[in-house]
Short mmCIF file of C-alpha atoms in Angstrom, two decimals:
data_model
loop_
_atom_site.label_atom_id
_atom_site.label_comp_id
_atom_site.label_asym_id
_atom_site.label_seq_id
_atom_site.Cartn_x
_atom_site.Cartn_y
_atom_site.Cartn_z
CA MET S 1 57.29 140.48 7.78
CA ARG S 2 57.41 137.62 10.43
CA LEU S 3 57.04 134.33 9.33
CA GLU S 4 53.69 132.55 10.28
CA HIS S 5 54.29 129.49 12.75
CA PHE S 6 52.37 126.86 10.91
CA THR S 7 50.32 123.87 11.54
CA GLU S 8 49.26 120.75 9.63
CA ARG S 9 45.57 121.91 10.77
CA SER S 10 45.79 124.94 8.43
CA PHE S 11 47.74 123.41 5.80
CA GLN S 12 45.07 122.98 3.23
CA GLN S 13 43.78 126.74 3.50
CA GLN S 14 47.13 128.36 3.78
CA VAL S 15 49.13 126.38 1.30
CA LEU S 16 47.29 124.32 -1.04
CA ALA S 17 44.54 127.14 -1.37
CA SER S 18 46.74 130.01 -1.41
CA GLU S 19 46.69 132.24 -4.21
CA GLN S 20 50.41 133.43 -3.23
CA VAL S 21 53.63 131.61 -3.84
CA VAL S 22 54.56 129.69 -0.30
CA LEU S 23 57.90 129.32 1.18
CA MET S 24 57.64 126.53 3.79
CA TYR S 25 60.89 126.70 6.16
CA PHE S 26 60.90 123.26 8.01
CA TRP S 27 63.24 123.60 10.90
CA ALA S 28 63.97 122.04 14.55
CA PRO S 29 64.74 123.83 17.89
CA TRP S 30 67.89 121.68 17.81
CA CYS S 31 69.12 123.06 14.63
CA PRO S 32 72.88 123.72 15.00
CA GLU S 33 73.46 127.70 15.58
CA GLU S 34 75.06 128.17 12.17
CA TYR S 35 71.73 127.47 10.50
CA ARG S 36 69.81 129.77 12.72
CA GLY S 37 70.80 132.73 10.74
CA MET S 38 68.22 131.15 8.05
CA ASP S 39 65.56 132.68 10.05
CA ALA S 40 66.14 136.21 9.33
CA TRP S 41 67.03 135.55 5.47
CA VAL S 42 63.95 133.77 4.92
CA GLU S 43 61.76 136.64 6.68
CA ARG S 44 63.73 139.38 4.71
CA VAL S 45 63.33 137.65 1.43
CA THR S 46 59.56 136.78 2.02
CA SER S 47 59.20 140.61 2.98
CA ARG S 48 60.83 141.73 -0.15
CA HIS S 49 57.98 139.90 -2.14
CA ALA S 50 55.01 140.17 0.56
CA ASP S 51 52.51 140.94 -2.16
CA ALA S 52 53.20 137.85 -3.78
CA VAL S 53 54.81 135.54 -1.25
CA LYS S 54 53.90 133.79 2.05
CA GLY S 55 56.51 132.67 4.33
CA VAL S 56 55.61 129.86 6.91
CA LYS S 57 57.80 128.29 9.22
CA VAL S 58 57.16 124.74 10.36
CA ASP S 59 58.76 122.72 13.35
CA VAL S 60 59.14 119.41 12.64
CA GLU S 61 58.81 118.35 16.20
CA GLN S 62 55.43 120.09 16.54
CA GLU S 63 54.17 119.00 13.13
CA PRO S 64 55.52 115.50 12.27
CA VAL S 65 52.55 114.96 10.18
CA LEU S 66 53.59 117.46 7.41
CA ALA S 67 57.31 116.34 7.90
CA GLU S 68 56.47 112.91 6.98
CA ARG S 69 54.39 113.90 4.24
CA TYR S 70 57.12 115.97 2.61
CA ILE S 71 59.76 113.47 3.42
CA ILE S 72 61.60 116.00 5.64
CA ARG S 73 64.90 113.98 6.49
CA ALA S 74 67.17 116.89 7.44
CA VAL S 75 66.46 120.60 8.54
CA PRO S 76 66.74 123.13 7.62
CA THR S 77 64.50 122.45 4.27
CA LEU S 78 62.57 124.98 2.18
CA LEU S 79 59.93 123.87 -0.01
CA VAL S 80 58.15 126.30 -2.40
CA PHE S 81 54.44 125.75 -3.49
CA LYS S 82 52.84 127.65 -6.37
CA GLY S 83 49.14 127.02 -7.54
CA GLY S 84 48.84 124.30 -4.49
CA GLN S 85 51.62 122.26 -6.10
CA MET S 86 55.41 121.79 -4.64
CA VAL S 87 57.50 123.32 -7.30
CA ASP S 88 61.00 123.32 -5.67
CA ARG S 89 62.89 122.06 -2.97
CA ALA S 90 66.14 122.87 -1.06
CA VAL S 91 67.90 120.87 1.87
CA GLY S 92 70.58 122.40 4.10
CA ALA S 93 71.90 125.70 5.00
CA MET S 94 71.27 128.54 2.31
CA THR S 95 72.71 131.98 1.92
CA ARG S 96 70.30 134.85 1.65
CA THR S 97 70.98 135.14 -1.93
CA ALA S 98 70.58 131.19 -2.74
CA ILE S 99 66.94 131.66 -0.94
CA ARG S 100 65.93 134.65 -2.82
CA ARG S 101 67.19 133.24 -6.33
CA MET S 102 65.04 130.04 -5.53
CA LEU S 103 61.87 131.74 -4.64
CA GLU S 104 62.33 134.33 -7.44
CA GLY S 105 62.23 131.77 -9.99
CA HIS S 106 58.69 131.08 -9.27
CA LEU S 107 57.22 134.62 -8.97
#
């Protein structure tokens, strides 16, 4: 499952109104190379739970309104939404196992 590239315009429908748990992955094209592996890890974890989880990827440079709304001060940052509410947050590089544990805690 590929992560959807996400925009502020579709936020209400795709995140707040989603019946699935949503994992939002905030990133930037200038992220250091060692953080780029998180793309694949987030994709793997969300695809493992594709029936219950939606993964979305947000470029902080392209979507500054969302970055400001959720006070994104460093990338990568992961936010988990459930029932339209943010229920978890993690900042910085994470392993696949850490991402999985974070997400599975809300399924």
